[in-house]
PDB file of C-alpha atoms and ligand atoms in Angstrom:
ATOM      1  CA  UNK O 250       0.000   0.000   0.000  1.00  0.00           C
ATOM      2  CA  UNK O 251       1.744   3.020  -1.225  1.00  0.00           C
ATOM      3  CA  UNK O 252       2.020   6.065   0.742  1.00  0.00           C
ATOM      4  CA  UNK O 253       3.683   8.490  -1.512  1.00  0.00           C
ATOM      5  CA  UNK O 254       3.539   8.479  -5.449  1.00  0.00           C
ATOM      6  CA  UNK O 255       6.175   9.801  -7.461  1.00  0.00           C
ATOM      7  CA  UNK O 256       6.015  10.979 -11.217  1.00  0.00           C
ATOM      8  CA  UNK O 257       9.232  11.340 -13.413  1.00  0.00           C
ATOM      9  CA  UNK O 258      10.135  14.754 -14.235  1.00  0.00           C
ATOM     10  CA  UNK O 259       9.476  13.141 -18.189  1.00  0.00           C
ATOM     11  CA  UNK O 260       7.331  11.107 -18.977  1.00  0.00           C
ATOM     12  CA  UNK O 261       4.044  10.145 -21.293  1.00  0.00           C
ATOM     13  CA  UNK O 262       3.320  11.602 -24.149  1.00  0.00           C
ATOM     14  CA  UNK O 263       6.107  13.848 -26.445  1.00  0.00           C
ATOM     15  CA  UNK O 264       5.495  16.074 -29.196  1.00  0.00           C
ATOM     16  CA  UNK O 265       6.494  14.046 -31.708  1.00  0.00           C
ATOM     17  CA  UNK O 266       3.222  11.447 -30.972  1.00  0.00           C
ATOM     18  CA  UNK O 267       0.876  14.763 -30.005  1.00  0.00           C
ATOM     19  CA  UNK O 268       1.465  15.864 -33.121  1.00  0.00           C
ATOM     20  CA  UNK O 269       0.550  12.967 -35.087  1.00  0.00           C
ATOM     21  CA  UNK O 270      -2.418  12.542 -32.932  1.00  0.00           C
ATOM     22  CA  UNK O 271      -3.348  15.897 -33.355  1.00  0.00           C
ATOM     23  CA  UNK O 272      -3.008  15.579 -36.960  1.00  0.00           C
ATOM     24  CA  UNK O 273      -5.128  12.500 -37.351  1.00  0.00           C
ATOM     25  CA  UNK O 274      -7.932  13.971 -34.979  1.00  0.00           C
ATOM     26  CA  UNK O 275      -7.844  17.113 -37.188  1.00  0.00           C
ATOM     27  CA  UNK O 276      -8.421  15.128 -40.713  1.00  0.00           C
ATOM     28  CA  UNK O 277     -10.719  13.064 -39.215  1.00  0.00           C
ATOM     29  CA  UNK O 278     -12.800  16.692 -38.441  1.00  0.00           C
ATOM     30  CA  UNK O 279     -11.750  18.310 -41.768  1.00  0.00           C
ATOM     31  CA  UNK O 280     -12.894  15.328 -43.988  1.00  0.00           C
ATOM     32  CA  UNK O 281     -16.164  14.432 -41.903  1.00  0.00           C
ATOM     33  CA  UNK O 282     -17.784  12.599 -45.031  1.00  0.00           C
ATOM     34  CA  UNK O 283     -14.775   9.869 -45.582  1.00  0.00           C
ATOM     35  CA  UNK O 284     -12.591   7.606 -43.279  1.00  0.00           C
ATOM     36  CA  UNK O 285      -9.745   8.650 -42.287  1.00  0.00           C
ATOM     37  CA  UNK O 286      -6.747   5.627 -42.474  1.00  0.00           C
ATOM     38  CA  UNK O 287      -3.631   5.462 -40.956  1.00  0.00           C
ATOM     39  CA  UNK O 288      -0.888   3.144 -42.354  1.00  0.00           C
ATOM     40  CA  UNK O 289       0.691   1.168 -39.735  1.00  0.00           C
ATOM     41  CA  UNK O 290       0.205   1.700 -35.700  1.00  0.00           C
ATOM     42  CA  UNK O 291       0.170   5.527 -36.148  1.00  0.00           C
ATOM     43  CA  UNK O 292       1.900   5.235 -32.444  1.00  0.00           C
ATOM     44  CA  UNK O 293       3.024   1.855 -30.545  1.00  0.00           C
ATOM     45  CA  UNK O 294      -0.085   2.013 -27.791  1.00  0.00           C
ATOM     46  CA  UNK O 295      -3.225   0.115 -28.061  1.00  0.00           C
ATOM     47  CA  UNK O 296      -5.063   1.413 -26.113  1.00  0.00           C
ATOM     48  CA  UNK O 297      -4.900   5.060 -28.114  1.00  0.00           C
ATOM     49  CA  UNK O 298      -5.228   3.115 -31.433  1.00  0.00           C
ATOM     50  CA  UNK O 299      -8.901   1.944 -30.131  1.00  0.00           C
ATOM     51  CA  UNK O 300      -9.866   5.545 -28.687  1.00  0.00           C
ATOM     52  CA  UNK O 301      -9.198   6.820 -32.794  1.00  0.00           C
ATOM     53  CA  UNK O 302     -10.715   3.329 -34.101  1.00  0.00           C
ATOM     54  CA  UNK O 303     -14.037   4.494 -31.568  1.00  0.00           C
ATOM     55  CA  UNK O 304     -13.880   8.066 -33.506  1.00  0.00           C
ATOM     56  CA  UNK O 305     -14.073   6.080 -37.032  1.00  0.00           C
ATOM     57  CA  UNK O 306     -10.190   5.890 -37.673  1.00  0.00           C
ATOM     58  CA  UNK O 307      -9.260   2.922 -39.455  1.00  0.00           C
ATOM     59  CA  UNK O 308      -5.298   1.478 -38.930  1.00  0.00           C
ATOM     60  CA  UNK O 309      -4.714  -1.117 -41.679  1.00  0.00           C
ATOM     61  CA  UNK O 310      -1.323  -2.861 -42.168  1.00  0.00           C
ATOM     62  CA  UNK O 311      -1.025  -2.924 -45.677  1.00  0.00           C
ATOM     63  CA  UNK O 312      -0.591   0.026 -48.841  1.00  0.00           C
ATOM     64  CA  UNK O 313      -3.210  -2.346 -50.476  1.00  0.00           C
ATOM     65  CA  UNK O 314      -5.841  -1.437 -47.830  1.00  0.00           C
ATOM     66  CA  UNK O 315      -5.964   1.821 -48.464  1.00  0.00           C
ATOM     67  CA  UNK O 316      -8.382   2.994 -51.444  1.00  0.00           C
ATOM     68  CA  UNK O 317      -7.677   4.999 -53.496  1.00  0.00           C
ATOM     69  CA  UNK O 318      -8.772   8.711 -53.513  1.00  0.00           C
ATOM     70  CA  UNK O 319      -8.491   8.238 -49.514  1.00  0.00           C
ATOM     71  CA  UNK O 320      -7.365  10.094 -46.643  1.00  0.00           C
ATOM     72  CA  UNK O 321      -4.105   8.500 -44.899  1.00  0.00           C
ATOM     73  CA  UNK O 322      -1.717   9.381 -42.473  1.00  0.00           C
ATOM     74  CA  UNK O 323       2.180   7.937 -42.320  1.00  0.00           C
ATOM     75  CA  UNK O 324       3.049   7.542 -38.772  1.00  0.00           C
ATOM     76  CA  UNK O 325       5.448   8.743 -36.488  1.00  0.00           C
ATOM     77  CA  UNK O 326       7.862   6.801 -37.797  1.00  0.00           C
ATOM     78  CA  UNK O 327       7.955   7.561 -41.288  1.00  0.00           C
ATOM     79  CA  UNK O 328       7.620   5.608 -44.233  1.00  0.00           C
ATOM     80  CA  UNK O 329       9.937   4.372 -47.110  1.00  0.00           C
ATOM     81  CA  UNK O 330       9.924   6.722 -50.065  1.00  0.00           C
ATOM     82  CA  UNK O 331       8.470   3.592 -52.244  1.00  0.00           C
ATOM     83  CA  UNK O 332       5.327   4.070 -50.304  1.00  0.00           C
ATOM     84  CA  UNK O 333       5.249   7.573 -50.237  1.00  0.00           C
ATOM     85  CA  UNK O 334       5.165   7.357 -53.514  1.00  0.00           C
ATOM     86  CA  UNK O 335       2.515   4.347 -53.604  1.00  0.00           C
ATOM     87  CA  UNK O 336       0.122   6.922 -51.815  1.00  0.00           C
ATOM     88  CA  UNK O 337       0.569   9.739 -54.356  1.00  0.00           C
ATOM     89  CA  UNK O 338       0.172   7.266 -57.146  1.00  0.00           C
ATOM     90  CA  UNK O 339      -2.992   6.065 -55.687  1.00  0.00           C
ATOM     91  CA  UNK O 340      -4.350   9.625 -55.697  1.00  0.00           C
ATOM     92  CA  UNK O 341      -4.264   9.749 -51.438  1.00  0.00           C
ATOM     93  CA  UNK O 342      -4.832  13.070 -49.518  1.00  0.00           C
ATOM     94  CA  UNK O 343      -1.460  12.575 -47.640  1.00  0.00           C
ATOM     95  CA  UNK O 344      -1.610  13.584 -43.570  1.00  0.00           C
ATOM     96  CA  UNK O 345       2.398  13.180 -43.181  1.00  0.00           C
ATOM     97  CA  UNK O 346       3.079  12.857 -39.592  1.00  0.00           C
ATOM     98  CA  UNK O 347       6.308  11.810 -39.788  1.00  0.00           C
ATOM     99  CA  UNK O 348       7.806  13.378 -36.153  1.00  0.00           C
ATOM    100  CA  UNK O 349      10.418  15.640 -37.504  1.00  0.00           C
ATOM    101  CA  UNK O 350      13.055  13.960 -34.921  1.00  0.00           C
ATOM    102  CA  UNK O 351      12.495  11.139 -37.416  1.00  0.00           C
ATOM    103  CA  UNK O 352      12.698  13.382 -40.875  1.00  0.00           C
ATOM    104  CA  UNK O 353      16.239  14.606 -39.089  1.00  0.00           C
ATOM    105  CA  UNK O 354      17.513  11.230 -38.746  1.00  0.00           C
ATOM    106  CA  UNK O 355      16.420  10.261 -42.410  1.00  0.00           C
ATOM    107  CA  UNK O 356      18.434  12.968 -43.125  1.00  0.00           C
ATOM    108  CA  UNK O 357      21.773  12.477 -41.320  1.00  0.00           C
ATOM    109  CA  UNK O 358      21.990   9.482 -42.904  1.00  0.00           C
ATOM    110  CA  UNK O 359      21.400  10.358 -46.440  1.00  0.00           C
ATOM    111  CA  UNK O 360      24.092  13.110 -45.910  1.00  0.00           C
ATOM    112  CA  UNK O 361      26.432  10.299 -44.235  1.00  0.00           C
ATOM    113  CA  UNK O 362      25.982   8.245 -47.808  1.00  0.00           C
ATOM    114  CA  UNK O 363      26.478  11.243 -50.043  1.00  0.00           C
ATOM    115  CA  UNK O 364      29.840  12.057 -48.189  1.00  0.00           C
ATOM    116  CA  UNK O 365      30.611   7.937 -49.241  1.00  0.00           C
ATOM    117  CA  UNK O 366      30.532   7.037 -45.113  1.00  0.00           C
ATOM    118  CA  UNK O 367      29.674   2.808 -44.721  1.00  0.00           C
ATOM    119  CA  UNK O 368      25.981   3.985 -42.883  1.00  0.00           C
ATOM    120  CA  UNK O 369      25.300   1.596 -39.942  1.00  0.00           C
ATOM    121  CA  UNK O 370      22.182   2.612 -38.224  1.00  0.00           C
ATOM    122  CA  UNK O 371      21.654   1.385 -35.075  1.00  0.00           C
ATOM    123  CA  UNK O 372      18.356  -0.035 -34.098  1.00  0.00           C
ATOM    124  CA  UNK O 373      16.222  -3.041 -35.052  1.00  0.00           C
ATOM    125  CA  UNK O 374      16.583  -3.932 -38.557  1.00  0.00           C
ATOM    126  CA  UNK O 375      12.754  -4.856 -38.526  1.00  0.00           C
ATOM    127  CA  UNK O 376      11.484  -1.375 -37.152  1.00  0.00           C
ATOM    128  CA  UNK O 377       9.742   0.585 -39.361  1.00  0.00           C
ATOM    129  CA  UNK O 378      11.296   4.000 -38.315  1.00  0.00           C
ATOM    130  CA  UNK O 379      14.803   1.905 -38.922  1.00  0.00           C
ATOM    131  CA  UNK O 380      13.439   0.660 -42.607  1.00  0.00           C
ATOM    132  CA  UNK O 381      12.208   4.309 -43.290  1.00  0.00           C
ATOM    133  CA  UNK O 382      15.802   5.633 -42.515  1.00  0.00           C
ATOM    134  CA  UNK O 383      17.538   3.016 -44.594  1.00  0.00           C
ATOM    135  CA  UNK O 384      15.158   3.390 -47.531  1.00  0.00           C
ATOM    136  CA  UNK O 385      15.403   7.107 -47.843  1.00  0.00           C
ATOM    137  CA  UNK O 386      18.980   6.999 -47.589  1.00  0.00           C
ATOM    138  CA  UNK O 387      19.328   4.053 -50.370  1.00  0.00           C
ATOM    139  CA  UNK O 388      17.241   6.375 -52.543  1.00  0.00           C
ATOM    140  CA  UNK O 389      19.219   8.963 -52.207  1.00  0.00           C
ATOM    141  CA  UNK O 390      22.538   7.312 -52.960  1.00  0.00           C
ATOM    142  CA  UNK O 391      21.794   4.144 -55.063  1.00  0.00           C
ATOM    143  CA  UNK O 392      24.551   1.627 -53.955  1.00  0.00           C
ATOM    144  CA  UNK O 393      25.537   3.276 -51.044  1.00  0.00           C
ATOM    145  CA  UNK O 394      26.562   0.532 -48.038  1.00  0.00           C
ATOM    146  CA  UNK O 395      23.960   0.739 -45.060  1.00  0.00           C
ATOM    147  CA  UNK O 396      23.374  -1.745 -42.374  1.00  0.00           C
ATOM    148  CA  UNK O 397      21.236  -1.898 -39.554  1.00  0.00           C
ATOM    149  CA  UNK O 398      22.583  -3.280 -35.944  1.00  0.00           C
ATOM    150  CA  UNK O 399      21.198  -3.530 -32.690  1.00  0.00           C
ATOM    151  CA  UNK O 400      24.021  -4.782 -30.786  1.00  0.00           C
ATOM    152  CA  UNK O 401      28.139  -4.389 -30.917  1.00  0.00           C
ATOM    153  CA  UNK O 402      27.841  -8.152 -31.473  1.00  0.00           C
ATOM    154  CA  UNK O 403      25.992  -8.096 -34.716  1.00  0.00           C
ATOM    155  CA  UNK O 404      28.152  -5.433 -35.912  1.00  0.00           C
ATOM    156  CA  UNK O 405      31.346  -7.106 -36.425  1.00  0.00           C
ATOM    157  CA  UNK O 406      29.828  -9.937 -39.047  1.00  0.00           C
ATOM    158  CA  UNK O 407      27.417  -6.802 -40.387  1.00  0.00           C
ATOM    159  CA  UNK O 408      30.905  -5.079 -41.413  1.00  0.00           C
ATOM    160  CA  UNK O 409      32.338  -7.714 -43.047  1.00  0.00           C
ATOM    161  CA  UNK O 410      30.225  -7.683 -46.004  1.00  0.00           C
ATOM    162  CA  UNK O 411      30.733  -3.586 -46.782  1.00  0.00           C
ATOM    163  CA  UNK O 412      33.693  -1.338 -46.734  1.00  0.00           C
ATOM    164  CA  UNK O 413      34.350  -0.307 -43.590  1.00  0.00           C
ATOM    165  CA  UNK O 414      37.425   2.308 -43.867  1.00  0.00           C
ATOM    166  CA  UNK O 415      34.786   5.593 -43.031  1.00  0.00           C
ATOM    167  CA  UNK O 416      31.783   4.274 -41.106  1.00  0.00           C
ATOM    168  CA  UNK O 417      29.532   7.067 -39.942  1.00  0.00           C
ATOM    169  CA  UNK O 418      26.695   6.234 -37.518  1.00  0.00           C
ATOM    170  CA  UNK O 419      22.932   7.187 -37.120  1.00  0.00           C
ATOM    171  CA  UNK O 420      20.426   5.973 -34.113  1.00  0.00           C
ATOM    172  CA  UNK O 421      16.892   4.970 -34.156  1.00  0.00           C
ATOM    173  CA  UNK O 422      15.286   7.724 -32.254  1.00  0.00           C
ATOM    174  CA  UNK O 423      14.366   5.796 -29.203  1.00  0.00           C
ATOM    175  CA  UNK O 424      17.151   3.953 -29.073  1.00  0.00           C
ATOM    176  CA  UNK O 425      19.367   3.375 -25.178  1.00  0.00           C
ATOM    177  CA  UNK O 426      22.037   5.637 -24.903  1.00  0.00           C
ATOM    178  CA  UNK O 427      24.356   3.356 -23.469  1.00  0.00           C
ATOM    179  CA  UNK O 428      23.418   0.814 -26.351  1.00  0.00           C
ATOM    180  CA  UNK O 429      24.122   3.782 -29.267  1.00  0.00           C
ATOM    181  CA  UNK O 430      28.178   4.604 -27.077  1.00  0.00           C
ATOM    182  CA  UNK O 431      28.899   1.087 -27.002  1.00  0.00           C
ATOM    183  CA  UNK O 432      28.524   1.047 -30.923  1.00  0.00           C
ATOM    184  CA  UNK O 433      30.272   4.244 -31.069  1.00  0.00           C
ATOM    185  CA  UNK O 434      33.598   2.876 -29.165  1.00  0.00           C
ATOM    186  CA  UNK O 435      33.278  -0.717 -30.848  1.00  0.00           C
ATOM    187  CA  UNK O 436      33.521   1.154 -34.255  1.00  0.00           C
ATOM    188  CA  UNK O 437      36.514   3.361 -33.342  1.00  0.00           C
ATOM    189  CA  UNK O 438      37.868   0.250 -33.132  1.00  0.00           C
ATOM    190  CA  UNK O 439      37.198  -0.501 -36.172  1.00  0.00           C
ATOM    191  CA  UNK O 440      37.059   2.033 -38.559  1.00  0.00           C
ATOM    192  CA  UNK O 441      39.971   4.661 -39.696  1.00  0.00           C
ATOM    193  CA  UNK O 442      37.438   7.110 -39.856  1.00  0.00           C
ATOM    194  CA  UNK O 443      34.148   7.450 -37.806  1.00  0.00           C
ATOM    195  CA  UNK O 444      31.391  10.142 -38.181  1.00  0.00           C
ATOM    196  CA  UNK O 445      29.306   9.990 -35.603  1.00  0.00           C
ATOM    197  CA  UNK O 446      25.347  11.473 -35.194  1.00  0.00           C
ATOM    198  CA  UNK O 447      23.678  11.058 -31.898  1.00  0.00           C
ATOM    199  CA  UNK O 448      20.020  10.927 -33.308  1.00  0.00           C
ATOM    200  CA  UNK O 449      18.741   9.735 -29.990  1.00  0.00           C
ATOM    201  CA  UNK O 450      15.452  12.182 -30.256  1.00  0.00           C
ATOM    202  CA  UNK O 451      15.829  14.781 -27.181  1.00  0.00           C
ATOM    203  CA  UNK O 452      12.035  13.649 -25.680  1.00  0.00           C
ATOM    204  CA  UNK O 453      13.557   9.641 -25.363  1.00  0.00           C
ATOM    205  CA  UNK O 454      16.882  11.397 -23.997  1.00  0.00           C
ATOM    206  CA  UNK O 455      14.921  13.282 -21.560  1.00  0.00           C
ATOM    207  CA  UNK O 456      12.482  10.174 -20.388  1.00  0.00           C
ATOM    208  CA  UNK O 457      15.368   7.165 -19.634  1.00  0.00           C
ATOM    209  CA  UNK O 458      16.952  10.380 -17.762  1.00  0.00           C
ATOM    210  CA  UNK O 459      14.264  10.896 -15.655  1.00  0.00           C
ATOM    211  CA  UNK O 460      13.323   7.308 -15.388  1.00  0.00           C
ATOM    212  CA  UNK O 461      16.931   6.003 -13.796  1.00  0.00           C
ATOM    213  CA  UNK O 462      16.755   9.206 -11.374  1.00  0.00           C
ATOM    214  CA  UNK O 463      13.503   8.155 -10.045  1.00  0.00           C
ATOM    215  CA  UNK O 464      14.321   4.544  -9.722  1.00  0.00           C
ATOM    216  CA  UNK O 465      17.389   4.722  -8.081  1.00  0.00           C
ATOM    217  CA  UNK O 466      15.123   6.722  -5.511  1.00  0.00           C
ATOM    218  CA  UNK O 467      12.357   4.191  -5.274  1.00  0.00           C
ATOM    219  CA  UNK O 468      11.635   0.754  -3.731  1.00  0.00           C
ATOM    220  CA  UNK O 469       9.348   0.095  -6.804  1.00  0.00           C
ATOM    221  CA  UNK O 470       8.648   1.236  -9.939  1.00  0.00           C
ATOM    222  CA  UNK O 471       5.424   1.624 -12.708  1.00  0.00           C
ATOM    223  CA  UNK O 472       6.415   2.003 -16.154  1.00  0.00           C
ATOM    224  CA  UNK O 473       3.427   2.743 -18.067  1.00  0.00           C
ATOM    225  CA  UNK O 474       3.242   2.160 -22.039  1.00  0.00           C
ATOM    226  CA  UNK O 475       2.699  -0.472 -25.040  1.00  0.00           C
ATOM    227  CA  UNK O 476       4.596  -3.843 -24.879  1.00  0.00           C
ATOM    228  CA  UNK O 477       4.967  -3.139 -28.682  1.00  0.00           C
ATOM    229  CA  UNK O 478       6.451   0.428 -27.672  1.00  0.00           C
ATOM    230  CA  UNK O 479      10.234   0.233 -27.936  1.00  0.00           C
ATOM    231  CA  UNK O 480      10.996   3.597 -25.599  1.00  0.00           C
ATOM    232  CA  UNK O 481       8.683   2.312 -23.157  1.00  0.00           C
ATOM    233  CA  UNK O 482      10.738  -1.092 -22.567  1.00  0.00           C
ATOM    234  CA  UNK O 483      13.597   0.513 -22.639  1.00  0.00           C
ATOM    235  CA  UNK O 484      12.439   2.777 -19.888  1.00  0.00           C
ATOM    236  CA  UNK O 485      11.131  -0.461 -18.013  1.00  0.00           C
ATOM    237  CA  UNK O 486      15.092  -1.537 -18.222  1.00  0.00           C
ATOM    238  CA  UNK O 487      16.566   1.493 -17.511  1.00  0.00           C
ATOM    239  CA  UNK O 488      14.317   1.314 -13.922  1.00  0.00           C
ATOM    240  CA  UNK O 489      15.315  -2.180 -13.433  1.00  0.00           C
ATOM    241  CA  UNK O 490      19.264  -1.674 -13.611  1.00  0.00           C
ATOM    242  CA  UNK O 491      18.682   1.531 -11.850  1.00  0.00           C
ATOM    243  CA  UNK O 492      17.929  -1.192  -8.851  1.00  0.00           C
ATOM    244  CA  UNK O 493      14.222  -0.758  -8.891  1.00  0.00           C
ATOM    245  CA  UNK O 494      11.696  -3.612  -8.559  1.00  0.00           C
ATOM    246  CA  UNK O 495       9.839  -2.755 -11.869  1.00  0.00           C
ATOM    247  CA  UNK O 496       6.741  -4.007 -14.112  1.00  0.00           C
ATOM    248  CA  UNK O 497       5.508  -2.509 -17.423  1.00  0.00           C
ATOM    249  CA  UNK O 498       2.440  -2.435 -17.742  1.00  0.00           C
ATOM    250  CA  UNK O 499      -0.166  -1.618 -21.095  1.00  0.00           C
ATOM    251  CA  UNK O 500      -3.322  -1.016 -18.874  1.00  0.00           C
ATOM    252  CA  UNK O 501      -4.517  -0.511 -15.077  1.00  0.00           C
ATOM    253  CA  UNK O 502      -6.299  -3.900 -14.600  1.00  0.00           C
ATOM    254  CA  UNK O 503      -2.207  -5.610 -14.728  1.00  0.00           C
ATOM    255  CA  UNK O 504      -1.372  -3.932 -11.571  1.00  0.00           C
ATOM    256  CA  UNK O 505      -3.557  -6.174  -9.659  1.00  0.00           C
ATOM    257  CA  UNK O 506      -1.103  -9.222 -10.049  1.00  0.00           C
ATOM    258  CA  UNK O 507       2.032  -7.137  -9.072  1.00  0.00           C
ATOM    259  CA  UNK O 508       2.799  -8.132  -5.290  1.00  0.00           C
ATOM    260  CA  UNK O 509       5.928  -5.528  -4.640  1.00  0.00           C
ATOM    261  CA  UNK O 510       2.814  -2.603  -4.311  1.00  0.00           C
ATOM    262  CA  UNK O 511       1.536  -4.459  -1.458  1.00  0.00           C
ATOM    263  CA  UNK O 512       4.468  -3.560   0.568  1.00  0.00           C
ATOM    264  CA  UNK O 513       6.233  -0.257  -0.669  1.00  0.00           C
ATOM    265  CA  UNK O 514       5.325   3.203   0.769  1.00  0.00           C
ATOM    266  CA  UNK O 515       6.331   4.612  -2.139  1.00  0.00           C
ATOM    267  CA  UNK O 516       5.973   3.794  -6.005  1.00  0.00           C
ATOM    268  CA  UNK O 517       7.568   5.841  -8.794  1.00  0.00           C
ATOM    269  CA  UNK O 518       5.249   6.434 -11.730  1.00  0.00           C
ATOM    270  CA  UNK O 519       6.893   6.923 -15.440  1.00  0.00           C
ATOM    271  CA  UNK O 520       5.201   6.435 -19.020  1.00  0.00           C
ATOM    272  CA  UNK O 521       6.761   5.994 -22.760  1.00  0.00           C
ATOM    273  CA  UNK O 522       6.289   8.860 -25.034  1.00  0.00           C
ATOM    274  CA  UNK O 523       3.484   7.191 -26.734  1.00  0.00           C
ATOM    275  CA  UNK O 524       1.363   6.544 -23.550  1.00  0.00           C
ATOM    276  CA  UNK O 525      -1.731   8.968 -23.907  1.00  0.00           C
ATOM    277  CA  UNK O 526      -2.323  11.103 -20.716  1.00  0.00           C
ATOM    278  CA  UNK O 527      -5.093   9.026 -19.680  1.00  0.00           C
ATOM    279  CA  UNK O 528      -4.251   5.671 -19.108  1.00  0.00           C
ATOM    280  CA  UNK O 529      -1.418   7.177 -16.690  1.00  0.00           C
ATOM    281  CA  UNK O 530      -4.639   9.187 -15.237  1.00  0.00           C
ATOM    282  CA  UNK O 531      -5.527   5.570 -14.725  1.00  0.00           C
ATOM    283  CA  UNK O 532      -2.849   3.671 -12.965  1.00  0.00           C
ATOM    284  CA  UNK O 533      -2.457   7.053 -10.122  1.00  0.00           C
ATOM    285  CA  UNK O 534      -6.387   6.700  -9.614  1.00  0.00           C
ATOM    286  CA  UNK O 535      -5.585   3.582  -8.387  1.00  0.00           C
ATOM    287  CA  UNK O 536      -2.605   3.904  -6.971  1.00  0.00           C
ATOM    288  CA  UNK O 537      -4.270   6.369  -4.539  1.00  0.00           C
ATOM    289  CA  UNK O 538      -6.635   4.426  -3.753  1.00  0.00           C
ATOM    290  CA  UNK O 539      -4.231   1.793  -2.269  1.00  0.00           C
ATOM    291  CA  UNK O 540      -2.508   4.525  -0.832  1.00  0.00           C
TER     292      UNK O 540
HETATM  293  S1  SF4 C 219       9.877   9.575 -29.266  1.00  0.00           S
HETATM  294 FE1  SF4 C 219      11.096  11.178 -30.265  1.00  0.00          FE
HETATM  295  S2  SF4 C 219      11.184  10.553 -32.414  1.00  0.00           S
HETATM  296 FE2  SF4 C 219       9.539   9.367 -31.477  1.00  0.00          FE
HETATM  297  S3  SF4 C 219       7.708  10.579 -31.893  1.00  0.00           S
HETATM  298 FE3  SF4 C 219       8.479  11.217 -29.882  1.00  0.00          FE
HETATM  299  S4  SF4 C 219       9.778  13.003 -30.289  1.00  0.00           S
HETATM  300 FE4  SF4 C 219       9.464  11.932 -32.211  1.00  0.00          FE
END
């Protein structure tokens, strides 16, 4: 039974996700006599993707489900130019919400390829803000050498295939620190020459910050946030190295099974930057209660 409840200093949603939210909300007002689609989760929480799906927003998965002569909106985190172009071709009113943290990555690596840097991007191959950043920068500089790695491990057999005299280096936006610096000293190692662009967005920067400085003040910690959401788990593991007794959680009904809250008198409180205002509103309604 908690006593006290403590909120990171960061934490929930960032601008990048308000935006696109925003922007969805907004078509869906503008264009009240057609359905508004979003291509791919427009942000990694469920529970936000129902709310729009309630207001008539429809996600689908594939370019193919969406007609054409439709509204759509690209995510947060981007979309390969091939699609982009897909959309236009199909005769789509475009809603780009690309967050522009993401647009500045994209373009850090295209500039890394025209200056004839080895790119290695470092994230998970299968994201789809990592495949946006790849594509756009393979567009950009046809044969250009780009590689995607989410651990020093995969890098060294990831290298062997492409030159790797001047490697210059990108992040996915939500990426660990510590994850992105042990890349950057493994390929100093490595490389003659190494260009290096932190791309870690400043909102992700500013949540694991304020994540491991509550947890390393807390017996126990809430992370709050989409099991599909990449910043949020990486908050949940920055909380548990950080010493804290720690569960992630999508919704307020998991808390039930988590026996640390039973016996702390105080909890710490953070949520990923896709985690909507009000499922956090949520999890402190009931954590006063047992308070
Ligand atoms: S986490 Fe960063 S990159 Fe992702 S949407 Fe938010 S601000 Fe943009």
């Amino acid at each position: 039974m908690p006593k006290t409840i403590l909120i990171a200093e960061h934490a929930g949603f960032c601008h990048g996700v308000k935006r696109a939210v925003d922007k969805t909300l907004d078509a869906n007002a503008h264009y009240p006599d057609q359905t508004v689609y979003v291509l791919g989760q427009l942000i990694h929480n469920p529970q936000e993707i129902e709310r729009l799906a309630q207001q008539g927003i429809k996600t689908v998965a594939h370019l193919d489900d969406v007609p054409a002569g439709s509204v759509c909106v690209v995510r947060t985190h981007g979309a390969t130019p091939e699609v982009f172009d897909a959309l236009a071709e199909k005769g789509v009113t475009l809603q780009d919400a690309t967050c522009p943290d993401v647009s500045l990555v994209q373009n850090k690596a295209i500039q890394l390829a025209q200056e004839g840097y080895t790119v290695v991007i470092v994230g998970k191959a299968d994201h789809p803000e990592v495949i946006g950043i790849k594509a756009h920068a393979e567009k950009a500089v046809p044969g250009a050498h780009i590689v995607a790695v989410q651990t020093s491990a995969e890098l060294v057999p990831a290298l062997q295939q492409v030159p790797r005299r001047r490697v210059g280096i990108v992040s996915q936006t939500t990426q660990l620190e510590e994850t992105f610096f042990d890349m950057v000293k493994t390929l100093s190692k490595l490389a003659k020459e190494l260009k290096v662009f932190n791309t870690i967005c400043p909102a992700t920067f500013y949540r694991q910050n304020a994540a491991a400085d509550l947890a390393a003040k807390v017996p126990v910690m809430v992370v709050v946030g989409g099991k599909n959401s990449s910043n949020t788990s990486h908050l949940a593991d920055i909380c548990r190295e950080a010493g804290a007794q720690t569960v992630h959680i999508e919704t307020v009904a998991e808390l039930d099974a988590f026996a640390p809250l039973k016996n702390t008198t105080t909890v710490g409180v953070t949520a990923g930057a896709s985690t909507p205002e009000w499922v956090v509103e949520e999890v402190l309604d009931y954590l006063k209660c047992l308070a």
